[in-house]
Short mmCIF file of C-alpha atoms in Angstrom, two decimals:
data_model
loop_
_atom_site.label_atom_id
_atom_site.label_comp_id
_atom_site.label_asym_id
_atom_site.label_seq_id
_atom_site.Cartn_x
_atom_site.Cartn_y
_atom_site.Cartn_z
CA UNK A 1 9.99 -6.34 -19.65
CA UNK A 2 10.02 -9.20 -17.12
CA UNK A 3 7.63 -9.78 -14.20
CA UNK A 4 9.85 -7.84 -11.78
CA UNK A 5 10.01 -4.75 -13.98
CA UNK A 6 6.26 -4.92 -14.70
CA UNK A 7 5.51 -5.11 -10.99
CA UNK A 8 7.80 -2.16 -10.21
CA UNK A 9 6.59 -0.07 -13.17
CA UNK A 10 2.93 -0.53 -12.22
CA UNK A 11 3.52 1.93 -9.38
CA UNK A 12 2.96 5.65 -9.93
CA UNK A 13 5.30 6.56 -7.05
CA UNK A 14 8.52 8.43 -7.92
CA UNK A 15 10.11 6.81 -4.85
CA UNK A 16 9.32 3.31 -6.11
CA UNK A 17 10.18 4.08 -9.74
CA UNK A 18 13.63 5.25 -8.65
CA UNK A 19 14.22 1.56 -8.07
CA UNK A 20 14.52 1.11 -11.83
CA UNK A 21 17.87 2.93 -11.66
CA UNK A 22 19.17 1.11 -8.58
CA UNK A 23 21.88 -1.54 -8.36
CA UNK A 24 19.33 -3.54 -6.36
CA UNK A 25 16.83 -5.40 -8.54
CA UNK A 26 13.71 -4.11 -6.83
CA UNK A 27 10.18 -5.46 -7.14
CA UNK A 28 7.09 -3.46 -6.29
CA UNK A 29 4.58 -4.72 -3.70
CA UNK A 30 2.78 -7.42 -5.66
CA UNK A 31 1.84 -11.07 -5.25
CA UNK A 32 4.33 -12.01 -7.98
CA UNK A 33 7.21 -10.86 -5.76
CA UNK A 34 6.17 -13.21 -2.95
CA UNK A 35 5.53 -15.99 -5.46
CA UNK A 36 9.09 -15.53 -6.73
CA UNK A 37 10.36 -15.68 -3.14
CA UNK A 38 8.44 -18.92 -2.58
CA UNK A 39 9.67 -20.40 -5.84
CA UNK A 40 13.32 -19.46 -5.22
CA UNK A 41 13.10 -20.10 -1.46
CA UNK A 42 14.43 -16.65 -0.54
CA UNK A 43 13.51 -14.21 2.25
CA UNK A 44 11.92 -10.90 1.26
CA UNK A 45 13.50 -7.51 2.01
CA UNK A 46 10.93 -4.70 2.14
CA UNK A 47 12.04 -1.06 1.96
CA UNK A 48 9.23 1.34 2.94
CA UNK A 49 9.76 5.05 2.34
CA UNK A 50 8.54 8.12 0.47
CA UNK A 51 9.83 10.70 -1.96
CA UNK A 52 9.76 13.38 0.81
CA UNK A 53 11.84 11.25 3.22
CA UNK A 54 15.43 12.54 3.42
CA UNK A 55 16.92 9.46 5.07
CA UNK A 56 15.18 7.20 2.55
CA UNK A 57 17.23 8.87 -0.19
CA UNK A 58 20.37 8.68 1.94
CA UNK A 59 19.84 4.94 2.38
CA UNK A 60 19.23 4.50 -1.34
CA UNK A 61 22.43 6.38 -2.18
CA UNK A 62 24.70 4.94 0.53
CA UNK A 63 23.36 1.48 1.35
CA UNK A 64 21.50 0.17 -1.68
CA UNK A 65 23.99 1.75 -4.09
CA UNK A 66 26.86 -0.08 -2.36
CA UNK A 67 28.09 -2.70 -4.81
CA UNK A 68 28.68 -5.42 -2.21
CA UNK A 69 25.32 -4.84 -0.49
CA UNK A 70 23.41 -4.82 -3.80
CA UNK A 71 25.12 -7.99 -5.00
CA UNK A 72 24.27 -9.82 -1.76
CA UNK A 73 20.63 -8.69 -1.88
CA UNK A 74 20.19 -9.63 -5.53
CA UNK A 75 21.67 -13.07 -4.94
CA UNK A 76 19.91 -14.06 -1.72
CA UNK A 77 16.75 -11.93 -1.32
CA UNK A 78 13.65 -10.76 -3.14
CA UNK A 79 13.78 -6.96 -2.57
CA UNK A 80 10.47 -5.04 -2.56
CA UNK A 81 10.12 -1.25 -2.56
CA UNK A 82 6.98 0.34 -1.07
CA UNK A 83 5.80 3.97 -0.98
CA UNK A 84 4.07 4.58 2.34
CA UNK A 85 1.78 7.17 0.73
CA UNK A 86 0.77 4.77 -2.03
CA UNK A 87 0.30 1.79 0.32
CA UNK A 88 -0.54 3.15 3.80
CA UNK A 89 -2.10 -0.22 4.66
CA UNK A 90 1.20 -2.05 4.14
CA UNK A 91 3.13 0.70 5.94
CA UNK A 92 0.83 0.67 8.96
CA UNK A 93 1.08 -3.10 9.39
CA UNK A 94 4.85 -3.16 9.06
CA UNK A 95 5.35 -0.11 11.29
CA UNK A 96 3.42 -1.85 14.06
CA UNK A 97 5.59 -4.95 13.70
CA UNK A 98 8.76 -2.83 13.78
CA UNK A 99 7.58 -1.01 16.90
CA UNK A 100 7.08 -4.31 18.71
CA UNK A 101 10.36 -5.81 17.51
CA UNK A 102 12.77 -2.92 18.05
CA UNK A 103 10.79 -0.19 19.77
CA UNK A 104 11.44 1.99 16.70
CA UNK A 105 9.42 2.94 13.66
CA UNK A 106 9.53 5.55 10.92
CA UNK A 107 11.11 5.90 7.52
CA UNK A 108 13.03 4.40 5.93
CA UNK A 109 11.55 1.20 7.29
CA UNK A 110 13.51 -1.99 6.65
CA UNK A 111 11.58 -5.23 7.11
CA UNK A 112 12.59 -8.82 6.42
CA UNK A 113 9.82 -11.34 5.73
CA UNK A 114 9.32 -14.96 4.70
CA UNK A 115 7.69 -15.69 1.32
CA UNK A 116 4.44 -16.20 3.28
CA UNK A 117 4.62 -12.64 4.59
CA UNK A 118 5.77 -13.50 8.11
CA UNK A 119 7.98 -10.79 9.61
CA UNK A 120 11.48 -12.01 10.55
CA UNK A 121 13.07 -8.76 11.71
CA UNK A 122 12.65 -4.99 11.28
CA UNK A 123 14.69 -1.81 11.65
CA UNK A 124 14.77 1.72 10.27
CA UNK A 125 17.88 3.26 8.67
CA UNK A 126 20.80 0.86 8.13
CA UNK A 127 24.18 2.06 6.79
CA UNK A 128 26.06 -0.32 4.48
CA UNK A 129 28.45 -1.24 7.29
CA UNK A 130 28.39 -0.76 11.06
CA UNK A 131 28.85 2.85 12.17
CA UNK A 132 27.82 5.14 15.04
CA UNK A 133 26.30 2.25 16.95
CA UNK A 134 24.10 1.18 14.03
CA UNK A 135 24.43 -2.35 12.62
CA UNK A 136 25.53 -2.51 9.00
CA UNK A 137 23.22 -3.79 6.30
CA UNK A 138 25.68 -6.50 5.28
CA UNK A 139 25.82 -8.07 8.74
CA UNK A 140 22.04 -7.83 9.07
CA UNK A 141 21.52 -9.49 5.68
CA UNK A 142 23.84 -12.33 6.67
CA UNK A 143 22.11 -12.83 10.04
CA UNK A 144 18.61 -12.84 8.52
CA UNK A 145 19.63 -15.24 5.77
CA UNK A 146 21.21 -17.58 8.32
CA UNK A 147 18.06 -17.51 10.48
CA UNK A 148 15.85 -18.14 7.44
CA UNK A 149 17.90 -21.11 6.32
CA UNK A 150 18.85 -22.70 9.62
CA UNK A 151 16.19 -21.69 12.17
CA UNK A 152 12.85 -22.00 10.40
CA UNK A 153 11.17 -23.30 13.54
CA UNK A 154 12.34 -20.32 15.58
CA UNK A 155 11.21 -17.94 12.81
CA UNK A 156 7.73 -19.55 12.86
CA UNK A 157 7.54 -19.27 16.64
CA UNK A 158 8.68 -15.63 16.54
CA UNK A 159 5.96 -14.83 13.99
CA UNK A 160 3.30 -16.52 16.14
CA UNK A 161 4.37 -14.51 19.20
CA UNK A 162 4.44 -11.29 17.16
CA UNK A 163 0.97 -11.95 15.72
CA UNK A 164 -0.34 -12.60 19.22
CA UNK A 165 1.04 -9.30 20.51
CA UNK A 166 -0.32 -7.39 17.52
CA UNK A 167 -3.75 -8.90 18.13
CA UNK A 168 -3.62 -7.55 21.69
CA UNK A 169 -2.87 -4.09 20.30
CA UNK A 170 -6.03 -4.23 18.21
CA UNK A 171 -8.26 -5.68 20.90
CA UNK A 172 -10.40 -3.02 22.63
CA UNK A 173 -9.66 -2.39 26.30
CA UNK A 174 -12.47 -2.83 28.87
CA UNK A 175 -14.95 0.00 28.42
CA UNK A 176 -13.59 0.97 24.99
CA UNK A 177 -16.25 1.19 22.24
CA UNK A 178 -16.36 -1.71 19.80
CA UNK A 179 -14.71 -0.97 16.45
CA UNK A 180 -17.98 -1.81 14.69
CA UNK A 181 -19.73 0.79 16.83
CA UNK A 182 -17.08 3.39 16.08
CA UNK A 183 -17.52 2.72 12.36
CA UNK A 184 -21.28 3.19 12.68
CA UNK A 185 -20.78 6.55 14.42
CA UNK A 186 -18.38 7.71 11.70
CA UNK A 187 -20.84 6.65 8.98
CA UNK A 188 -23.65 8.58 10.69
CA UNK A 189 -21.46 11.68 11.01
CA UNK A 190 -20.49 11.47 7.34
CA UNK A 191 -24.13 11.17 6.32
CA UNK A 192 -25.05 14.29 8.32
CA UNK A 193 -22.32 16.49 6.77
CA UNK A 194 -23.70 19.53 4.92
CA UNK A 195 -21.72 19.61 1.66
CA UNK A 196 -23.23 22.95 0.57
CA UNK A 197 -22.75 25.07 3.70
CA UNK A 198 -20.36 22.95 5.76
CA UNK A 199 -20.79 21.61 9.26
CA UNK A 200 -22.95 18.74 10.48
CA UNK A 201 -26.74 18.57 10.65
CA UNK A 202 -28.97 21.63 10.79
CA UNK A 203 -28.57 25.00 12.53
CA UNK A 204 -26.76 26.08 14.64
CA UNK A 205 -24.08 23.58 13.42
CA UNK A 206 -21.97 23.63 16.55
CA UNK A 207 -19.06 21.14 16.23
CA UNK A 208 -20.26 17.74 17.58
CA UNK A 209 -17.33 17.38 19.99
CA UNK A 210 -18.95 14.51 21.91
CA UNK A 211 -19.36 12.50 18.71
CA UNK A 212 -15.83 13.25 17.51
CA UNK A 213 -14.37 12.03 20.78
CA UNK A 214 -15.73 8.56 20.09
#
């Protein structure tokens, strides 16, 4: 078993493990995948989905099972499969980037990154070839590869702009409680929970609506 198969097999997700049967030579989400991308100087293709996601399975069957698409991915990309239930942290970060880039998010989520983890482009469902107004995976792969190879400076600048916008998203608005303060409130609420009888604090245990609204 090579590093790619070990990385993929370390997941307990049925969605990720389905990648073992795919034409695409999937990795799991691991540092070795990005190290391979750095070593081979290839962009990373991240497919985020879940076993309960209908269109994730459709994309697996139609797009990633397409012989021409799979061959192109295997030759020019490091493909990484992620279960959003297993790695909600990765999903949340990439969903935010996709929302800023295209105004869309959801599953399947298709994200292209540099070996350093910088987002190049993002979309949701992509058919193998253009149809019903949706770009085809093949043309997207070609465009991303061309940008990665020929427009590194523009890719860097795009990532900087994206990171700046994401930082604004996470900055509290005037009058909004500090995140540290919110965490302290949550910790205090958790400590006051009555595990034997339920509710918070002592009698009469009315729901602390004011605290929850923080």
